[in-house]
Amino acid sequence: GLRTSRWSPARVAAPLATGGAAGGQRNAALDPAPAQAVELSVPDSKLEYVPSGKGCLRFIHIPKTAGTSIEMAMQSARKAHPDDPRYAGWGMNDPGLNCTAWGRGDTCKLRSGKDCSRWHVPPGEDLAIERGYNACDTFCVARHPVSRAVSEFHHEHHGVLACVMDEFRKFVDEGLRLKDTPAPFRIDCHHVPQKEYIKACRHVLRYESLHEDFHRLMRAYNLSVELTGHQLPGITCKNWTIPDDVLAKIHTWQSDDMALLGYT
């Protein structure tokens, strides 16, 4: 089923929501109510998380879906379980993720010629990365494509430009123009569609109910990892609303993810 999520650019990059199902409680300190909002439909996340028996769980980091917060949560848990291999690390700290061809620093050289951090590489783009994920059960976080697009815009635009709607319009137009080209691998794979990661995920958590979903997943795998907040709080633009024509362009640009994930 679908539930309605109050969404606005003012809350896009805010710390994680603590409410899960519709009507769930939110932590006002972490997730302030937006000044203006757009009504978007968000699918409920109520699937049961069942381990396959591989004995380990790996995190597939989709850029701009709270990945750094999840990686840091595992780092905190590792301190309490230094000798348990299940707590070896996730994402950027995962020793089991290696590149077929290394680029500069801690990056993989992709077939497109671009370099991306190994923890941002879609599994289907690098055989060694894919093997690393296949050795364990995997999970990732899906986010509403509109919310993710605004978060990425703020990642790339700082200062006064971060809250200029004309600049965001240009950003969306550029994304739409480059759709279905190798361009998504630019900027450290930040523009790769979520579908390219999700097809390798055993468990897909929802950004909109992340605390609840994450807690249930950790309980299913008997892992003591707690997600307490957002490590990279984003930019807040007051009284910032997205015009209907720009929303429509985002829906076209992100059409595959919208359809796959059931967002409207």
Tab-separated table of C-alpha atoms in Angstrom:
chain	number	residue	atom	x	y	z
A	1	GLY	CA	0.000	0.000	0.000
A	2	LEU	CA	0.895	3.657	-0.181
A	3	ARG	CA	1.217	6.203	2.545
A	4	THR	CA	1.473	9.950	2.159
A	5	SER	CA	4.748	11.610	3.056
A	6	ARG	CA	5.020	15.350	3.675
A	7	TRP	CA	8.012	16.433	1.648
A	8	SER	CA	9.658	19.725	0.840
A	9	PRO	CA	13.128	20.976	-0.075
A	10	ALA	CA	13.382	22.364	3.459
A	11	ARG	CA	13.476	18.795	4.761
A	12	VAL	CA	15.183	16.985	1.927
A	13	ALA	CA	18.633	16.829	3.485
A	14	ALA	CA	17.518	17.102	7.066
A	15	PRO	CA	18.485	14.398	9.577
A	16	LEU	CA	16.693	11.111	9.291
A	17	ALA	CA	13.037	10.743	10.109
A	18	THR	CA	12.280	8.519	13.066
A	19	GLY	CA	8.679	7.793	12.071
A	20	GLY	CA	8.058	4.593	10.119
A	21	ALA	CA	4.491	3.801	9.161
A	22	ALA	CA	1.944	6.480	8.381
A	23	GLY	CA	1.245	8.586	11.424
A	24	GLY	CA	4.448	7.439	13.142
A	25	GLN	CA	6.133	9.687	15.695
A	26	ARG	CA	8.917	11.961	14.505
A	27	ASN	CA	11.739	13.452	16.490
A	28	ALA	CA	11.220	17.192	16.096
A	29	ALA	CA	14.858	17.924	16.917
A	30	LEU	CA	16.050	15.665	14.094
A	31	ASP	CA	13.296	16.174	11.553
A	32	PRO	CA	11.730	19.654	11.718
A	33	ALA	CA	8.390	20.222	9.997
A	34	PRO	CA	8.771	21.915	6.601
A	35	ALA	CA	7.552	25.440	5.995
A	36	GLN	CA	6.005	24.391	2.686
A	37	ALA	CA	5.469	20.923	1.315
A	38	VAL	CA	4.506	18.862	-1.697
A	39	GLU	CA	2.344	15.779	-1.246
A	40	LEU	CA	4.110	12.690	-2.588
A	41	SER	CA	3.115	9.053	-2.308
A	42	VAL	CA	5.648	6.828	-0.568
A	43	PRO	CA	5.269	3.034	-0.522
A	44	ASP	CA	5.158	1.428	2.891
A	45	SER	CA	8.212	-0.642	3.805
A	46	LYS	CA	6.898	-3.666	5.664
A	47	LEU	CA	8.778	-6.584	4.146
A	48	GLU	CA	10.275	-9.142	6.466
A	49	TYR	CA	14.068	-9.314	6.412
A	50	VAL	CA	15.123	-12.953	6.197
A	51	PRO	CA	18.854	-13.843	6.173
A	52	SER	CA	19.970	-16.312	3.507
A	53	GLY	CA	22.446	-18.101	5.752
A	54	LYS	CA	25.643	-16.617	4.279
A	55	GLY	CA	26.551	-15.350	7.737
A	56	CYS	CA	27.431	-11.778	6.798
A	57	LEU	CA	25.719	-8.570	5.703
A	58	ARG	CA	27.163	-5.968	3.331
A	59	PHE	CA	25.928	-2.453	2.671
A	60	ILE	CA	25.536	-1.191	-0.912
A	61	HIS	CA	25.949	2.576	-0.724
A	62	ILE	CA	23.650	4.458	-3.109
A	63	PRO	CA	24.886	8.082	-3.106
A	64	LYS	CA	22.622	10.566	-1.263
A	65	THR	CA	20.630	7.970	0.658
A	66	ALA	CA	22.168	8.363	4.149
A	67	GLY	CA	25.054	6.051	3.279
A	68	THR	CA	27.669	7.900	5.315
A	69	SER	CA	25.434	7.772	8.396
A	70	ILE	CA	25.070	4.014	8.021
A	71	GLU	CA	28.804	3.541	7.529
A	72	MET	CA	29.558	5.588	10.642
A	73	ALA	CA	26.980	3.616	12.644
A	74	MET	CA	28.866	0.428	11.807
A	75	GLN	CA	32.181	2.067	12.751
A	76	SER	CA	30.766	2.894	16.169
A	77	ALA	CA	29.529	-0.679	16.620
A	78	ARG	CA	32.904	-2.045	15.561
A	79	LYS	CA	34.542	-0.474	18.596
A	80	ALA	CA	32.405	-2.685	20.823
A	81	HIS	CA	33.004	-5.805	18.683
A	82	PRO	CA	36.601	-5.488	17.408
A	83	ASP	CA	37.136	-9.234	16.976
A	84	ASP	CA	33.815	-10.086	15.334
A	85	PRO	CA	34.220	-10.235	11.510
A	86	ARG	CA	30.562	-9.292	11.047
A	87	TYR	CA	31.529	-5.787	12.200
A	88	ALA	CA	34.548	-5.401	9.873
A	89	GLY	CA	33.034	-2.339	8.194
A	90	TRP	CA	30.520	-1.183	5.598
A	91	GLY	CA	30.908	0.907	2.467
A	92	MET	CA	34.065	3.015	2.542
A	93	ASN	CA	35.321	0.946	5.492
A	94	ASP	CA	34.547	-2.483	3.987
A	95	PRO	CA	37.799	-4.443	3.479
A	96	GLY	CA	35.993	-6.927	1.238
A	97	LEU	CA	35.326	-4.445	-1.579
A	98	ASN	CA	38.117	-4.340	-4.169
A	99	CYS	CA	38.320	-2.996	-7.721
A	100	THR	CA	39.086	-4.961	-10.872
A	101	ALA	CA	41.062	-1.934	-12.088
A	102	TRP	CA	42.106	0.734	-9.605
A	103	GLY	CA	41.899	4.423	-10.394
A	104	ARG	CA	43.316	7.301	-8.379
A	105	GLY	CA	43.265	6.828	-4.635
A	106	ASP	CA	40.501	4.583	-3.331
A	107	THR	CA	38.595	4.510	-6.632
A	108	CYS	CA	37.749	1.987	-9.330
A	109	LYS	CA	38.436	2.664	-13.021
A	110	LEU	CA	35.125	1.938	-14.749
A	111	ARG	CA	34.473	0.797	-18.311
A	112	SER	CA	33.135	4.282	-19.052
A	113	GLY	CA	36.584	5.679	-18.250
A	114	LYS	CA	35.337	7.431	-15.122
A	115	ASP	CA	36.730	6.888	-11.617
A	116	CYS	CA	34.324	6.316	-8.738
A	117	SER	CA	34.952	5.556	-5.074
A	118	ARG	CA	34.803	1.778	-4.723
A	119	TRP	CA	31.864	2.018	-2.297
A	120	HIS	CA	29.877	4.080	-4.854
A	121	VAL	CA	30.439	1.684	-7.763
A	122	PRO	CA	27.257	-0.116	-8.905
A	123	PRO	CA	27.900	-3.862	-8.574
A	124	GLY	CA	27.216	-4.488	-12.257
A	125	GLU	CA	30.006	-2.116	-13.300
A	126	ASP	CA	32.912	-4.003	-11.725
A	127	LEU	CA	33.279	-7.773	-11.441
A	128	ALA	CA	35.475	-7.676	-8.326
A	129	ILE	CA	33.064	-5.324	-6.552
A	130	GLU	CA	30.171	-7.581	-7.555
A	131	ARG	CA	31.951	-10.657	-6.162
A	132	GLY	CA	32.513	-8.866	-2.880
A	133	TYR	CA	28.821	-8.115	-2.509
A	134	ASN	CA	27.795	-11.607	-3.622
A	135	ALA	CA	29.803	-13.149	-0.771
A	136	CYS	CA	27.263	-11.791	1.730
A	137	ASP	CA	23.654	-10.761	1.989
A	138	THR	CA	23.264	-7.130	0.988
A	139	PHE	CA	21.109	-4.156	1.844
A	140	CYS	CA	20.716	-0.642	0.499
A	141	VAL	CA	18.487	2.386	1.025
A	142	ALA	CA	16.046	3.709	-1.591
A	143	ARG	CA	14.997	7.360	-1.543
A	144	HIS	CA	12.296	9.314	-3.338
A	145	PRO	CA	13.975	10.460	-6.595
A	146	VAL	CA	12.776	14.046	-6.142
A	147	SER	CA	14.249	14.200	-2.651
A	148	ARG	CA	17.471	12.604	-3.866
A	149	ALA	CA	17.752	15.061	-6.770
A	150	VAL	CA	17.464	18.067	-4.445
A	151	SER	CA	19.996	16.543	-2.055
A	152	GLU	CA	22.434	16.015	-4.927
A	153	PHE	CA	21.908	19.589	-6.120
A	154	HIS	CA	22.850	20.853	-2.671
A	155	HIS	CA	25.863	18.527	-2.659
A	156	GLU	CA	27.115	20.186	-5.845
A	157	HIS	CA	26.032	23.776	-5.169
A	158	HIS	CA	27.175	25.688	-2.110
A	159	GLY	CA	26.788	29.224	-0.832
A	160	VAL	CA	24.128	31.534	-2.242
A	161	LEU	CA	23.495	29.355	-5.330
A	162	ALA	CA	22.232	26.478	-3.189
A	163	CYS	CA	18.816	28.087	-2.772
A	164	VAL	CA	18.370	29.676	-6.206
A	165	MET	CA	15.532	27.938	-8.042
A	166	ASP	CA	16.852	28.964	-11.471
A	167	GLU	CA	20.083	27.109	-10.679
A	168	PHE	CA	18.127	24.027	-9.633
A	169	ARG	CA	16.142	24.238	-12.875
A	170	LYS	CA	19.417	24.218	-14.838
A	171	PHE	CA	20.596	21.242	-12.789
A	172	VAL	CA	17.428	19.274	-13.615
A	173	ASP	CA	17.589	20.234	-17.312
A	174	GLU	CA	21.185	19.000	-17.456
A	175	GLY	CA	20.262	15.713	-15.790
A	176	LEU	CA	17.413	15.185	-18.226
A	177	ARG	CA	19.651	16.035	-21.197
A	178	LEU	CA	22.277	13.502	-20.094
A	179	LYS	CA	19.792	10.732	-19.285
A	180	ASP	CA	20.825	7.375	-20.802
A	181	THR	CA	24.422	8.492	-21.428
A	182	PRO	CA	27.654	7.588	-19.541
A	183	ALA	CA	27.274	10.915	-17.697
A	184	PRO	CA	25.683	9.354	-14.567
A	185	PHE	CA	29.149	8.076	-13.630
A	186	ARG	CA	30.434	11.633	-13.254
A	187	ILE	CA	30.842	13.253	-9.841
A	188	ASP	CA	31.823	10.010	-8.117
A	189	CYS	CA	28.822	8.046	-9.474
A	190	HIS	CA	26.368	10.402	-7.737
A	191	HIS	CA	24.060	10.461	-10.763
A	192	VAL	CA	23.782	6.703	-11.272
A	193	PRO	CA	20.114	5.617	-11.068
A	194	GLN	CA	19.162	3.782	-7.903
A	195	LYS	CA	17.998	0.802	-9.981
A	196	GLU	CA	21.628	-0.039	-10.841
A	197	TYR	CA	22.351	-0.667	-7.159
A	198	ILE	CA	18.999	-2.057	-6.070
A	199	LYS	CA	19.146	-5.011	-8.437
A	200	ALA	CA	22.005	-6.337	-6.291
A	201	CYS	CA	20.307	-5.659	-2.932
A	202	ARG	CA	18.683	-8.493	-1.017
A	203	HIS	CA	17.029	-6.001	1.314
A	204	VAL	CA	15.850	-2.525	0.232
A	205	LEU	CA	15.192	-0.119	3.091
A	206	ARG	CA	13.245	3.113	2.639
A	207	TYR	CA	14.848	6.461	3.421
A	208	GLU	CA	11.444	7.759	4.524
A	209	SER	CA	11.217	5.126	7.289
A	210	LEU	CA	14.911	4.407	7.670
A	211	HIS	CA	15.188	4.217	11.442
A	212	GLU	CA	12.377	1.683	11.697
A	213	ASP	CA	13.563	-0.372	8.706
A	214	PHE	CA	17.190	-0.346	9.838
A	215	HIS	CA	16.257	-1.438	13.352
A	216	ARG	CA	14.243	-4.377	12.010
A	217	LEU	CA	17.073	-5.399	9.691
A	218	MET	CA	19.678	-5.336	12.464
A	219	ARG	CA	17.378	-7.395	14.659
A	220	ALA	CA	16.935	-9.971	11.866
A	221	TYR	CA	20.720	-10.328	11.548
A	222	ASN	CA	21.408	-10.134	15.280
A	223	LEU	CA	23.690	-7.117	14.821
A	224	SER	CA	24.143	-4.413	17.454
A	225	VAL	CA	24.339	-1.404	15.142
A	226	GLU	CA	22.358	1.714	16.038
A	227	LEU	CA	21.475	4.488	13.622
A	228	THR	CA	21.104	7.658	15.662
A	229	GLY	CA	21.204	10.574	13.227
A	230	HIS	CA	22.535	12.083	10.035
A	231	GLN	CA	26.288	12.502	9.740
A	232	LEU	CA	26.127	15.014	6.871
A	233	PRO	CA	23.287	17.462	7.563
A	234	GLY	CA	22.369	19.333	4.422
A	235	ILE	CA	21.320	22.796	3.356
A	236	THR	CA	17.944	24.208	4.357
A	237	CYS	CA	16.230	26.612	1.959
A	238	LYS	CA	13.324	28.448	3.571
A	239	ASN	CA	10.137	29.013	1.576
A	240	TRP	CA	11.595	27.068	-1.354
A	241	THR	CA	9.035	25.256	-3.508
A	242	ILE	CA	9.585	23.344	-6.727
A	243	PRO	CA	7.400	24.489	-9.656
A	244	ASP	CA	5.192	21.866	-11.273
A	245	ASP	CA	7.095	21.962	-14.561
A	246	VAL	CA	10.391	21.230	-12.784
A	247	LEU	CA	8.788	18.391	-10.817
A	248	ALA	CA	7.522	16.935	-14.092
A	249	LYS	CA	11.041	17.064	-15.549
A	250	ILE	CA	12.458	15.262	-12.512
A	251	HIS	CA	9.814	12.566	-12.908
A	252	THR	CA	10.877	12.118	-16.544
A	253	TRP	CA	14.588	12.188	-15.688
A	254	GLN	CA	14.100	9.690	-12.851
A	255	SER	CA	11.301	7.690	-14.504
A	256	ASP	CA	12.987	4.293	-14.105
A	257	ASP	CA	13.503	4.746	-10.379
A	258	MET	CA	10.026	6.198	-9.907
A	259	ALA	CA	8.482	3.115	-11.532
A	260	LEU	CA	10.772	0.547	-9.908
A	261	LEU	CA	10.356	1.909	-6.400
A	262	GLY	CA	6.650	2.716	-6.617
A	263	TYR	CA	7.005	6.420	-5.857
A	264	THR	CA	4.651	8.997	-7.386
